mmCIF file of C-alpha atoms in Angstrom:
data_model
loop_
_atom_site.group_PDB
_atom_site.id
_atom_site.type_symbol
_atom_site.label_atom_id
_atom_site.label_comp_id
_atom_site.label_asym_id
_atom_site.label_seq_id
_atom_site.Cartn_x
_atom_site.Cartn_y
_atom_site.Cartn_z
ATOM 1 C CA ARG A 1 54.932 -47.449 156.328
ATOM 2 C CA ILE A 2 54.158 -43.902 157.588
ATOM 3 C CA LYS A 3 54.712 -42.609 153.979
ATOM 4 C CA GLU A 4 52.169 -45.158 152.673
ATOM 5 C CA GLU A 5 49.670 -44.164 155.304
ATOM 6 C CA ARG A 6 50.030 -40.452 154.377
ATOM 7 C CA GLN A 7 49.503 -41.369 150.675
ATOM 8 C CA LEU A 8 46.409 -43.397 151.558
ATOM 9 C CA ASN A 9 45.015 -40.626 153.754
ATOM 10 C CA GLY A 10 45.708 -38.042 150.978
ATOM 11 C CA ALA A 11 43.927 -40.230 148.440
ATOM 12 C CA ALA A 12 41.029 -40.743 150.861
ATOM 13 C CA GLU A 13 40.654 -37.069 151.359
ATOM 14 C CA GLN A 14 40.642 -36.471 147.528
ATOM 15 C CA ILE A 15 38.011 -39.170 147.143
ATOM 16 C CA LEU A 16 35.839 -37.473 149.752
ATOM 17 C CA ARG A 17 36.154 -34.106 147.867
ATOM 18 C CA ASP A 18 35.315 -35.925 144.633
ATOM 19 C CA PHE A 19 32.206 -37.498 146.316
ATOM 20 C CA ALA A 20 31.113 -34.013 147.530
ATOM 21 C CA GLU A 21 31.492 -32.717 143.997
ATOM 22 C CA LEU A 22 29.567 -35.697 142.615
ATOM 23 C CA ASP A 23 26.782 -35.068 145.163
ATOM 24 C CA GLN A 24 26.307 -31.648 143.577
ATOM 25 C CA THR A 25 26.658 -32.883 140.006
ATOM 26 C CA VAL A 26 24.517 -36.051 139.885
ATOM 27 C CA LYS A 27 20.866 -35.108 139.382
ATOM 28 C CA GLN A 28 19.054 -38.267 138.230
ATOM 29 C CA GLU A 29 17.698 -40.632 140.870
ATOM 30 C CA ALA A 30 19.394 -43.688 139.335
ATOM 31 C CA GLY A 31 22.741 -41.952 139.434
ATOM 32 C CA LYS A 32 22.177 -40.775 143.043
ATOM 33 C CA LYS A 33 21.333 -44.319 144.116
ATOM 34 C CA LEU A 34 24.455 -45.670 142.459
ATOM 35 C CA LEU A 35 26.598 -42.956 144.099
ATOM 36 C CA HIS A 36 25.004 -43.839 147.459
ATOM 37 C CA ASP A 37 25.789 -47.478 146.900
ATOM 38 C CA LEU A 38 29.371 -46.579 145.948
ATOM 39 C CA LYS A 39 29.837 -44.495 149.136
ATOM 40 C CA THR A 40 28.406 -47.272 151.252
ATOM 41 C CA ALA A 41 30.612 -49.890 149.614
ATOM 42 C CA ARG A 42 33.658 -47.613 150.136
ATOM 43 C CA ASN A 43 32.812 -47.022 153.815
ATOM 44 C CA ASN A 44 32.608 -50.796 154.354
ATOM 45 C CA TYR A 45 35.872 -51.262 152.526
ATOM 46 C CA ILE A 46 37.598 -48.520 154.613
ATOM 47 C CA GLU A 47 36.338 -50.089 157.866
ATOM 48 C CA ALA A 48 37.720 -53.508 156.761
ATOM 49 C CA ARG A 49 40.990 -51.865 155.793
ATOM 50 C CA LYS A 50 41.185 -50.190 159.183
ATOM 51 C CA LYS A 51 40.853 -53.612 160.822
ATOM 52 C CA ILE A 52 43.880 -54.755 158.838
ATOM 53 C CA PHE A 53 45.955 -51.747 159.831
ATOM 54 C CA SER A 54 44.887 -52.214 163.449
ATOM 55 C CA MET A 55 46.026 -55.800 163.369
ATOM 56 C CA LEU A 56 49.333 -54.856 161.773
ATOM 57 C CA GLU A 57 49.951 -52.116 164.376
ATOM 58 C CA LYS A 58 49.519 -54.794 167.083
ATOM 59 C CA ASP A 59 51.902 -57.110 165.181
ATOM 60 C CA GLN A 60 49.082 -59.617 164.492
ATOM 61 C CA TRP A 61 50.519 -60.526 161.088
ATOM 62 C CA ASP A 62 48.941 -63.949 160.912
ATOM 63 C CA THR A 63 45.492 -62.587 161.915
ATOM 64 C CA ALA A 64 45.827 -59.790 159.375
ATOM 65 C CA SER A 65 46.889 -62.258 156.628
ATOM 66 C CA SER A 66 44.013 -64.541 157.417
ATOM 67 C CA PHE A 67 41.577 -61.593 157.383
ATOM 68 C CA ILE A 68 42.912 -60.424 154.024
ATOM 69 C CA LEU A 69 42.700 -63.911 152.488
ATOM 70 C CA ASN A 70 39.311 -64.899 153.983
ATOM 71 C CA ASP A 71 37.325 -61.802 154.826
ATOM 72 C CA PHE A 72 38.592 -58.698 153.029
ATOM 73 C CA ASP A 73 37.977 -59.728 149.440
ATOM 74 C CA PRO A 74 34.169 -59.336 149.541
ATOM 75 C CA TYR A 75 34.549 -55.693 150.783
ATOM 76 C CA GLN A 76 37.078 -54.886 148.105
ATOM 77 C CA THR A 77 34.993 -56.610 145.391
ATOM 78 C CA ALA A 78 31.803 -54.861 146.442
ATOM 79 C CA TYR A 79 33.631 -51.464 146.367
ATOM 80 C CA MET A 80 35.055 -52.131 142.880
ATOM 81 C CA GLU A 81 31.736 -53.392 141.554
ATOM 82 C CA ALA A 82 29.925 -50.320 142.921
ATOM 83 C CA ALA A 83 32.561 -48.118 141.296
ATOM 84 C CA ASP A 84 32.184 -49.999 137.986
ATOM 85 C CA ASN A 85 28.390 -49.649 138.152
ATOM 86 C CA PHE A 86 28.615 -45.972 138.870
ATOM 87 C CA LEU A 87 31.171 -45.376 136.051
ATOM 88 C CA LYS A 88 29.041 -47.380 133.631
ATOM 89 C CA ARG A 89 26.033 -45.258 134.474
ATOM 90 C CA MET A 90 28.074 -42.071 134.028
ATOM 91 C CA ASP A 91 29.333 -43.396 130.664
ATOM 92 C CA ASP A 92 25.776 -44.174 129.600
ATOM 93 C CA ALA A 93 24.668 -40.716 130.712
ATOM 94 C CA PHE A 94 27.534 -39.083 128.786
ATOM 95 C CA ILE A 95 26.652 -41.125 125.654
ATOM 96 C CA GLN A 96 22.988 -40.160 126.036
ATOM 97 C CA GLY A 97 23.930 -36.493 126.517
ATOM 98 C CA ALA A 98 26.106 -36.597 123.390
ATOM 99 C CA ALA A 99 23.259 -38.185 121.444
ATOM 100 C CA ASN A 100 20.863 -35.500 122.720
ATOM 101 C CA ALA A 101 23.350 -32.727 121.849
ATOM 102 C CA ASP A 102 23.753 -34.273 118.339
ATOM 103 C CA LYS A 103 19.996 -34.412 117.943
ATOM 104 C CA THR A 104 19.611 -30.799 119.131
ATOM 105 C CA GLY A 105 22.396 -29.750 116.739
ATOM 106 C CA LYS A 106 20.674 -31.365 113.803
ATOM 107 C CA THR A 107 17.326 -29.814 114.764
ATOM 108 C CA SER A 108 19.003 -26.448 115.097
ATOM 109 C CA GLU A 109 20.653 -26.835 111.738
ATOM 110 C CA ARG A 110 17.251 -27.640 110.031
ATOM 111 C CA LEU A 111 15.699 -24.692 111.796
ATOM 112 C CA ILE A 112 18.466 -22.380 110.589
ATOM 113 C CA ILE A 113 18.082 -23.605 107.033
ATOM 114 C CA ALA A 114 14.303 -23.168 107.160
ATOM 115 C CA LEU A 115 14.666 -19.688 108.592
ATOM 116 C CA GLY A 116 17.259 -18.853 105.884
ATOM 117 C CA ILE A 117 14.837 -20.054 103.172
ATOM 118 C CA LEU A 118 12.064 -18.081 104.731
ATOM 119 C CA ALA A 119 14.281 -14.956 104.870
ATOM 120 C CA VAL A 120 15.152 -15.348 101.164
ATOM 121 C CA ILE A 121 11.506 -15.784 100.229
ATOM 122 C CA THR A 122 10.536 -12.808 102.370
ATOM 123 C CA GLY A 123 13.292 -10.664 100.858
ATOM 124 C CA ALA A 124 12.396 -11.633 97.309
ATOM 125 C CA THR A 125 8.727 -10.940 97.955
ATOM 126 C CA SER A 126 9.540 -7.560 99.491
ATOM 127 C CA ALA A 127 11.774 -6.628 96.560
ATOM 128 C CA TRP A 128 9.105 -7.662 94.099
ATOM 129 C CA LEU A 129 6.453 -5.614 95.960
ATOM 130 C CA VAL A 130 8.720 -2.537 96.121
ATOM 131 C CA THR A 131 9.541 -2.800 92.442
ATOM 132 C CA ARG A 132 5.930 -3.291 91.546
ATOM 133 C CA SER A 133 5.030 -0.212 93.668
ATOM 134 C CA ILE A 134 7.693 1.918 92.006
ATOM 135 C CA LEU A 135 6.684 0.806 88.525
ATOM 136 C CA ALA A 136 3.037 1.577 89.361
ATOM 137 C CA GLN A 137 4.076 5.113 90.308
ATOM 138 C CA LEU A 138 6.035 5.456 87.054
ATOM 139 C CA GLY A 139 3.124 4.077 85.044
ATOM 140 C CA ASP A 140 5.305 1.824 82.843
ATOM 141 C CA GLU A 141 8.763 0.474 82.446
ATOM 142 C CA PRO A 142 11.534 3.114 82.865
ATOM 143 C CA LYS A 143 12.985 2.147 79.479
ATOM 144 C CA VAL A 144 9.652 2.902 77.676
ATOM 145 C CA ILE A 145 9.316 6.203 79.501
ATOM 146 C CA SER A 146 12.958 7.130 78.718
ATOM 147 C CA GLU A 147 12.403 6.443 74.995
ATOM 148 C CA ILE A 148 9.276 8.544 74.900
ATOM 149 C CA ALA A 149 11.024 11.429 76.752
ATOM 150 C CA SER A 150 13.950 11.258 74.255
ATOM 151 C CA ARG A 151 11.601 11.375 71.252
ATOM 152 C CA VAL A 152 9.656 14.309 72.712
ATOM 153 C CA ALA A 153 12.915 16.151 73.458
ATOM 154 C CA ASP A 154 13.897 15.605 69.770
ATOM 155 C CA GLY A 155 10.583 17.311 68.788
ATOM 156 C CA ASP A 156 8.604 14.129 67.933
ATOM 157 C CA LEU A 157 5.087 14.684 69.191
ATOM 158 C CA THR A 158 3.678 11.718 67.336
ATOM 159 C CA VAL A 159 4.848 9.249 69.983
ATOM 160 C CA SER A 160 2.305 6.548 70.779
ATOM 161 C CA PHE A 161 1.178 6.002 74.313
ATOM 162 C CA ASP A 162 -0.671 2.767 73.473
ATOM 163 C CA THR A 163 -0.120 0.363 76.335
ATOM 164 C CA GLY A 164 -3.518 -1.249 76.475
ATOM 165 C CA ARG A 165 -4.011 0.061 79.993
ATOM 166 C CA THR A 166 -7.074 1.845 80.983
ATOM 167 C CA ASN A 167 -5.714 3.387 84.188
ATOM 168 C CA GLU A 168 -2.489 5.150 83.270
ATOM 169 C CA VAL A 169 -0.857 6.738 86.242
ATOM 170 C CA GLY A 170 2.367 8.277 87.484
ATOM 171 C CA VAL A 171 5.134 9.607 85.252
ATOM 172 C CA PHE A 172 3.674 7.808 82.223
ATOM 173 C CA ALA A 173 0.313 9.570 82.611
ATOM 174 C CA ALA A 174 2.080 12.934 83.171
ATOM 175 C CA MET A 175 4.171 12.470 79.960
ATOM 176 C CA LYS A 176 1.094 11.508 78.020
ATOM 177 C CA HIS A 177 -0.660 14.616 79.253
ATOM 178 C CA MET A 178 2.344 16.816 78.469
ATOM 179 C CA VAL A 179 2.567 15.486 74.863
ATOM 180 C CA GLU A 180 -1.182 15.936 74.360
ATOM 181 C CA SER A 181 -0.931 19.503 75.691
ATOM 182 C CA LEU A 182 2.073 20.212 73.358
ATOM 183 C CA GLN A 183 0.190 18.665 70.394
ATOM 184 C CA GLU A 184 -2.728 20.969 71.164
ATOM 185 C CA ILE A 185 -0.504 24.064 71.404
ATOM 186 C CA VAL A 186 1.298 23.170 68.165
ATOM 187 C CA SER A 187 -1.951 22.498 66.321
ATOM 188 C CA LYS A 188 -3.355 25.992 67.234
#
């Protein structure tokens, strides 16, 4: 019997530590109320249980049996119902938390995809603008300029610079000016 009492006392101490931890963890008012109801029901149960042990220590076996059969059950039932109510509320809270986490995950996923698409569009636009800026400095496509430079290097000063543009700039304009200057020197 002493061994059983030690086990009960050890379990009771663990339950008190668990209640202290739950006091720190439970934040919502509904959960706090259910925890309070659970503690109250447990205290009533413990007091009823103490009465039984007191009767047993005094060798009042018939009185203890009568108390267990007639009076103890409501305390035990109230304690178990309070525990069930609290656990159901915690289950519901965990389920709601999981649903919220899932919703947050899906929202984050959509945001990451949108940001990825925006990054690709921004990168493509930047690349296009840089290419356009470089080509504007060259004055035309590098392939066209390369062909003109090769022909001039081979001595062909009859190359055509007809692009239909009115504002020739960059390397293209410089090549055109160079060929015109060479044509003028050769024609003298």
